[in-house]
Amino acid sequence: MTDHPRLGVVIATRDRRERLAGTLRQLRRLPERPEILVADNASTDGTRAMIARDFPGVGVLALPVNHGALARNHGVRALDTPYVAFSDDDSWWAPGALGRAAELFDAHPRLGLVAARTLVGPGADPDPLNDVLAGSPLGPAADLPGTQVLGFLACGAVVRRGAHLDAGGFHRLLFFGGEETLLAYDLAARGWGVTHCPDVVAHHHPAPTARPGRPALQRRNAVLTAWLRRPVPYALARTAALAAEARDDDQARRALREVLARLPAALRERRPLPPHVERAARLLEPERTTV
């Protein structure tokens, strides 16, 4: 049962039953009482049974295989709420945050995605990305709230469902790890606003140990994003830099191997950004404006 029919939350998860249970407890306490849908990436640890037993009313989208970040796309399509927040199985929303996001979407028809202020761990420490987003050189826009950005944390983002579907959602080629930038590009390319609004607050409680292989995935996806959307000289420069790092770095070697394996698909699906979005992307990367 939901009290706020405009709001839904999609959680992508795989084999993290106990952490997911903690997230669901937090989300069930929200005053907005959003519709909650768990997009389960073929968990084998009893995740679905736990939800059915302990969280009646929480929806489950039982995916037959691991879709990575694309599980969120399936969740967005399955919901019919106009606004959808993303949580990971270790993150949730502050009371009132989703209601505030809905107000912003209602008041700004071009707004496609709100990037929240994210607080980390039991001490609610500010995520370093907060300052990066708040200081974006793209600045404000007259018809949008907050500060324009081309990046966000997926576990601290709320989307307009129609904008997410219009932009195609998270890209299948990236699967998982640093997948947010490409979606921000694609939203902006379709004319949707992507902004950082610090009065929308998310909480993130990541595990104390990093997930194995995450650095390689993030480096791989940064280069693939370049090939999918950025000018060829830029993509070549990013690939060359990764190749240089691969001489002495195991994670870079793995990333480079996976880039090369996926490069033919990236070239087939290449869609360069419109000039105004490319200019914005360059403004956010002043050290690379000469490539």
Tab-separated table of C-alpha atoms in Angstrom:
chain	number	residue	atom	x	y	z
A	1	MET	CA	0.000	0.000	0.000
A	2	THR	CA	1.309	3.478	-0.881
A	3	ASP	CA	0.293	6.920	0.301
A	4	HIS	CA	2.131	8.783	-2.462
A	5	PRO	CA	1.034	7.356	-5.829
A	6	ARG	CA	3.484	9.557	-7.708
A	7	LEU	CA	6.550	7.928	-6.148
A	8	GLY	CA	8.215	4.571	-6.597
A	9	VAL	CA	11.567	3.166	-5.493
A	10	VAL	CA	13.487	0.579	-7.514
A	11	ILE	CA	16.216	-1.444	-5.801
A	12	ALA	CA	18.579	-3.551	-7.903
A	13	THR	CA	20.112	-6.375	-5.886
A	14	ARG	CA	21.905	-9.700	-6.111
A	15	ASP	CA	22.767	-12.059	-3.256
A	16	ARG	CA	22.829	-9.400	-0.513
A	17	ARG	CA	19.791	-10.491	1.466
A	18	GLU	CA	20.764	-9.108	4.872
A	19	ARG	CA	21.810	-5.698	3.600
A	20	LEU	CA	18.668	-5.514	1.481
A	21	ALA	CA	16.527	-6.237	4.537
A	22	GLY	CA	18.061	-3.249	6.312
A	23	THR	CA	17.333	-1.020	3.328
A	24	LEU	CA	13.733	-2.204	3.123
A	25	ARG	CA	13.193	-1.483	6.809
A	26	GLN	CA	14.374	2.092	6.256
A	27	LEU	CA	12.263	2.615	3.144
A	28	ARG	CA	9.135	1.227	4.804
A	29	ARG	CA	9.455	3.942	7.490
A	30	LEU	CA	9.369	6.848	5.016
A	31	PRO	CA	6.439	9.224	5.510
A	32	GLU	CA	5.830	9.286	1.735
A	33	ARG	CA	5.192	5.513	1.739
A	34	PRO	CA	6.401	5.071	-1.853
A	35	GLU	CA	5.752	1.961	-3.867
A	36	ILE	CA	8.835	-0.267	-3.495
A	37	LEU	CA	10.002	-2.709	-6.148
A	38	VAL	CA	13.032	-4.978	-5.787
A	39	ALA	CA	14.564	-5.913	-9.150
A	40	ASP	CA	16.333	-9.114	-8.157
A	41	ASN	CA	19.251	-10.144	-10.365
A	42	ALA	CA	18.773	-13.909	-10.037
A	43	SER	CA	19.823	-14.115	-6.370
A	44	THR	CA	20.520	-17.559	-4.964
A	45	ASP	CA	20.672	-16.620	-1.255
A	46	GLY	CA	16.961	-16.649	-0.451
A	47	THR	CA	16.401	-12.968	-1.199
A	48	ARG	CA	12.949	-13.486	-2.703
A	49	ALA	CA	11.747	-15.734	0.110
A	50	MET	CA	12.960	-13.183	2.668
A	51	ILE	CA	10.997	-10.385	1.002
A	52	ALA	CA	7.835	-12.485	0.792
A	53	ARG	CA	8.131	-13.463	4.457
A	54	ASP	CA	9.266	-10.221	6.074
A	55	PHE	CA	8.118	-7.437	3.753
A	56	PRO	CA	4.616	-8.109	2.431
A	57	GLY	CA	3.613	-5.356	0.072
A	58	VAL	CA	7.102	-4.928	-1.379
A	59	GLY	CA	7.070	-5.910	-5.033
A	60	VAL	CA	9.627	-8.281	-6.513
A	61	LEU	CA	10.679	-8.368	-10.153
A	62	ALA	CA	12.320	-11.799	-10.408
A	63	LEU	CA	14.876	-11.540	-13.204
A	64	PRO	CA	16.060	-14.910	-14.566
A	65	VAL	CA	19.682	-13.788	-15.035
A	66	ASN	CA	21.931	-11.070	-13.661
A	67	HIS	CA	21.238	-7.877	-15.617
A	68	GLY	CA	23.509	-5.640	-13.524
A	69	ALA	CA	22.455	-1.995	-13.604
A	70	LEU	CA	19.900	-2.777	-16.305
A	71	ALA	CA	17.747	-4.297	-13.563
A	72	ARG	CA	16.842	-0.687	-12.754
A	73	ASN	CA	15.520	-0.233	-16.296
A	74	HIS	CA	13.282	-3.276	-15.892
A	75	GLY	CA	12.059	-1.860	-12.594
A	76	VAL	CA	11.243	1.538	-14.087
A	77	ARG	CA	9.247	-0.109	-16.852
A	78	ALA	CA	7.378	-2.279	-14.354
A	79	LEU	CA	6.285	0.679	-12.220
A	80	ASP	CA	3.689	3.191	-13.349
A	81	THR	CA	4.560	6.014	-10.954
A	82	PRO	CA	5.635	9.219	-12.728
A	83	TYR	CA	8.717	9.585	-10.517
A	84	VAL	CA	11.099	6.769	-9.598
A	85	ALA	CA	13.913	6.856	-7.056
A	86	PHE	CA	16.800	4.423	-7.138
A	87	SER	CA	18.199	2.749	-4.061
A	88	ASP	CA	20.909	0.147	-3.857
A	89	ASP	CA	20.621	-2.657	-1.335
A	90	ASP	CA	22.782	-0.569	0.995
A	91	SER	CA	21.134	2.842	0.562
A	92	TRP	CA	17.865	4.592	1.322
A	93	TRP	CA	16.211	8.018	1.370
A	94	ALA	CA	15.898	10.560	4.161
A	95	PRO	CA	12.345	11.199	5.388
A	96	GLY	CA	10.779	13.873	3.205
A	97	ALA	CA	13.438	13.654	0.474
A	98	LEU	CA	11.227	11.913	-2.052
A	99	GLY	CA	8.358	14.277	-1.396
A	100	ARG	CA	10.705	17.189	-2.052
A	101	ALA	CA	11.894	15.565	-5.285
A	102	ALA	CA	8.276	15.154	-6.429
A	103	GLU	CA	7.676	18.859	-5.767
A	104	LEU	CA	10.684	19.746	-7.913
A	105	PHE	CA	9.525	17.545	-10.784
A	106	ASP	CA	6.000	18.962	-10.555
A	107	ALA	CA	7.312	22.527	-10.735
A	108	HIS	CA	9.875	21.972	-13.514
A	109	PRO	CA	8.534	20.018	-16.522
A	110	ARG	CA	11.963	19.739	-18.198
A	111	LEU	CA	13.608	18.202	-15.139
A	112	GLY	CA	14.612	14.628	-15.916
A	113	LEU	CA	16.844	13.593	-13.015
A	114	VAL	CA	17.622	14.902	-9.539
A	115	ALA	CA	21.040	14.041	-8.112
A	116	ALA	CA	20.731	14.058	-4.339
A	117	ARG	CA	23.131	15.036	-1.592
A	118	THR	CA	24.454	11.724	-0.288
A	119	LEU	CA	25.441	11.060	3.321
A	120	VAL	CA	27.649	8.049	4.020
A	121	GLY	CA	27.710	5.613	6.911
A	122	PRO	CA	26.463	5.832	10.500
A	123	GLY	CA	28.115	9.234	10.908
A	124	ALA	CA	26.236	10.656	7.906
A	125	ASP	CA	29.482	11.936	6.426
A	126	PRO	CA	29.089	13.932	3.205
A	127	ASP	CA	30.071	11.963	0.134
A	128	PRO	CA	32.970	13.760	-1.634
A	129	LEU	CA	30.878	13.833	-4.805
A	130	ASN	CA	28.495	16.298	-3.148
A	131	ASP	CA	31.020	19.126	-3.432
A	132	VAL	CA	31.870	18.166	-7.011
A	133	LEU	CA	28.224	18.313	-8.027
A	134	ALA	CA	27.508	21.503	-6.098
A	135	GLY	CA	30.510	23.187	-7.729
A	136	SER	CA	29.592	22.169	-11.287
A	137	PRO	CA	30.690	24.873	-13.752
A	138	LEU	CA	27.487	24.274	-15.718
A	139	GLY	CA	25.669	26.402	-13.159
A	140	PRO	CA	21.915	26.921	-12.904
A	141	ALA	CA	19.302	27.086	-15.656
A	142	ALA	CA	16.279	29.382	-15.584
A	143	ASP	CA	13.797	26.527	-15.964
A	144	LEU	CA	15.500	24.040	-13.604
A	145	PRO	CA	16.168	23.826	-9.878
A	146	GLY	CA	19.623	23.377	-8.405
A	147	THR	CA	22.860	23.141	-10.377
A	148	GLN	CA	23.184	21.478	-13.769
A	149	VAL	CA	25.413	18.388	-13.777
A	150	LEU	CA	26.361	15.483	-16.034
A	151	GLY	CA	26.917	12.895	-13.341
A	152	PHE	CA	25.325	11.412	-10.248
A	153	LEU	CA	25.349	8.440	-7.900
A	154	ALA	CA	22.697	5.942	-8.926
A	155	CYS	CA	21.854	5.221	-5.287
A	156	GLY	CA	21.121	8.934	-4.843
A	157	ALA	CA	19.070	9.698	-7.927
A	158	VAL	CA	15.382	10.271	-8.642
A	159	VAL	CA	14.169	10.231	-12.245
A	160	ARG	CA	11.122	11.289	-14.139
A	161	ARG	CA	9.946	7.940	-15.462
A	162	GLY	CA	9.128	9.308	-18.917
A	163	ALA	CA	12.566	10.932	-19.227
A	164	HIS	CA	14.336	7.746	-18.188
A	165	LEU	CA	12.444	5.732	-20.786
A	166	ASP	CA	12.949	8.429	-23.436
A	167	ALA	CA	16.726	8.365	-22.894
A	168	GLY	CA	16.856	4.563	-22.975
A	169	GLY	CA	17.894	4.093	-19.346
A	170	PHE	CA	21.201	2.582	-18.291
A	171	HIS	CA	23.146	1.197	-21.250
A	172	ARG	CA	23.410	-2.570	-21.633
A	173	LEU	CA	27.052	-2.481	-22.745
A	174	LEU	CA	28.259	-1.054	-19.430
A	175	PHE	CA	26.402	-3.593	-17.270
A	176	PHE	CA	27.600	-2.157	-13.961
A	177	GLY	CA	30.209	0.239	-12.543
A	178	GLY	CA	30.307	3.938	-13.416
A	179	GLU	CA	27.195	3.600	-15.568
A	180	GLU	CA	25.697	6.922	-14.460
A	181	THR	CA	27.614	9.331	-16.713
A	182	LEU	CA	26.280	7.802	-19.906
A	183	LEU	CA	22.684	8.106	-18.716
A	184	ALA	CA	23.297	11.737	-17.750
A	185	TYR	CA	24.675	12.370	-21.248
A	186	ASP	CA	21.700	10.694	-22.883
A	187	LEU	CA	19.158	12.596	-20.800
A	188	ALA	CA	20.839	15.897	-21.658
A	189	ALA	CA	21.053	14.932	-25.331
A	190	ARG	CA	17.271	14.419	-25.340
A	191	GLY	CA	16.719	17.834	-23.772
A	192	TRP	CA	16.100	16.735	-20.188
A	193	GLY	CA	17.602	18.614	-17.275
A	194	VAL	CA	19.979	16.794	-14.907
A	195	THR	CA	20.560	18.759	-11.716
A	196	HIS	CA	22.025	18.485	-8.238
A	197	CYS	CA	19.513	19.506	-5.561
A	198	PRO	CA	21.093	19.282	-2.088
A	199	ASP	CA	17.761	19.483	-0.277
A	200	VAL	CA	17.028	15.974	-1.574
A	201	VAL	CA	19.042	13.651	0.678
A	202	ALA	CA	20.029	9.991	0.351
A	203	HIS	CA	21.857	7.776	2.848
A	204	HIS	CA	24.476	5.258	1.697
A	205	HIS	CA	25.923	2.568	3.982
A	206	PRO	CA	28.422	0.672	1.814
A	207	ALA	CA	30.168	-2.427	3.069
A	208	PRO	CA	33.521	-1.658	4.713
A	209	THR	CA	35.417	-3.680	2.110
A	210	ALA	CA	35.406	-2.807	-1.577
A	211	ARG	CA	33.848	-5.188	-4.051
A	212	PRO	CA	36.513	-7.128	-6.024
A	213	GLY	CA	37.039	-5.916	-9.558
A	214	ARG	CA	35.121	-2.655	-9.163
A	215	PRO	CA	38.069	-0.399	-10.182
A	216	ALA	CA	38.532	-2.321	-13.430
A	217	LEU	CA	34.824	-2.073	-14.258
A	218	GLN	CA	34.777	1.659	-13.646
A	219	ARG	CA	37.843	2.246	-15.798
A	220	ARG	CA	36.473	0.025	-18.548
A	221	ASN	CA	33.158	1.838	-18.562
A	222	ALA	CA	34.731	5.291	-18.614
A	223	VAL	CA	36.508	4.384	-21.851
A	224	LEU	CA	33.457	2.678	-23.341
A	225	THR	CA	31.370	5.754	-22.529
A	226	ALA	CA	33.896	7.816	-24.463
A	227	TRP	CA	33.570	5.537	-27.511
A	228	LEU	CA	29.782	5.511	-27.290
A	229	ARG	CA	29.260	9.299	-27.059
A	230	ARG	CA	32.411	11.427	-27.239
A	231	PRO	CA	34.534	12.551	-30.238
A	232	VAL	CA	36.891	9.944	-31.678
A	233	PRO	CA	40.095	11.846	-30.731
A	234	TYR	CA	38.869	11.993	-27.136
A	235	ALA	CA	38.027	8.289	-27.085
A	236	LEU	CA	41.414	7.430	-28.611
A	237	ALA	CA	43.176	9.501	-25.964
A	238	ARG	CA	41.288	7.780	-23.139
A	239	THR	CA	42.116	4.366	-24.613
A	240	ALA	CA	45.786	5.246	-25.020
A	241	ALA	CA	45.952	6.443	-21.422
A	242	LEU	CA	44.429	3.186	-20.202
A	243	ALA	CA	46.878	1.197	-22.334
A	244	ALA	CA	49.793	3.096	-20.787
A	245	GLU	CA	48.493	2.360	-17.286
A	246	ALA	CA	48.051	-1.308	-18.200
A	247	ARG	CA	51.821	-1.799	-18.449
A	248	ASP	CA	52.119	-1.740	-14.652
A	249	ASP	CA	48.580	-2.118	-13.304
A	250	ASP	CA	46.608	-5.382	-13.198
A	251	GLN	CA	43.252	-3.585	-12.897
A	252	ALA	CA	44.066	-1.444	-15.926
A	253	ARG	CA	45.071	-4.558	-17.910
A	254	ARG	CA	41.752	-6.191	-17.122
A	255	ALA	CA	39.889	-2.999	-18.036
A	256	LEU	CA	41.740	-2.710	-21.347
A	257	ARG	CA	41.040	-6.340	-22.289
A	258	GLU	CA	37.340	-5.804	-21.638
A	259	VAL	CA	37.273	-2.520	-23.554
A	260	LEU	CA	38.779	-4.221	-26.600
A	261	ALA	CA	36.295	-7.096	-26.361
A	262	ARG	CA	33.357	-4.666	-26.281
A	263	LEU	CA	34.694	-2.078	-28.697
A	264	PRO	CA	32.979	-3.466	-31.839
A	265	ALA	CA	29.609	-3.273	-30.070
A	266	ALA	CA	30.388	0.231	-28.810
A	267	LEU	CA	31.187	1.380	-32.336
A	268	ARG	CA	27.941	-0.101	-33.652
A	269	GLU	CA	25.990	1.748	-30.979
A	270	ARG	CA	27.979	4.965	-31.140
A	271	ARG	CA	25.858	8.114	-31.040
A	272	PRO	CA	27.937	11.289	-30.564
A	273	LEU	CA	26.555	13.933	-28.245
A	274	PRO	CA	24.907	17.044	-29.675
A	275	PRO	CA	27.370	19.954	-29.802
A	276	HIS	CA	25.897	21.781	-26.798
A	277	VAL	CA	26.129	18.669	-24.606
A	278	GLU	CA	29.666	17.921	-25.799
A	279	ARG	CA	30.636	21.478	-24.873
A	280	ALA	CA	29.170	20.929	-21.412
A	281	ALA	CA	31.044	17.636	-21.039
A	282	ARG	CA	34.303	19.353	-22.007
A	283	LEU	CA	33.670	22.140	-19.535
A	284	LEU	CA	33.545	19.508	-16.816
A	285	GLU	CA	36.909	18.071	-17.976
A	286	PRO	CA	39.126	21.098	-18.568
A	287	GLU	CA	42.271	18.991	-18.514
A	288	ARG	CA	41.136	17.198	-21.665
A	289	THR	CA	39.886	20.107	-23.761
A	290	THR	CA	42.800	19.781	-26.183
A	291	VAL	CA	42.163	16.188	-27.290
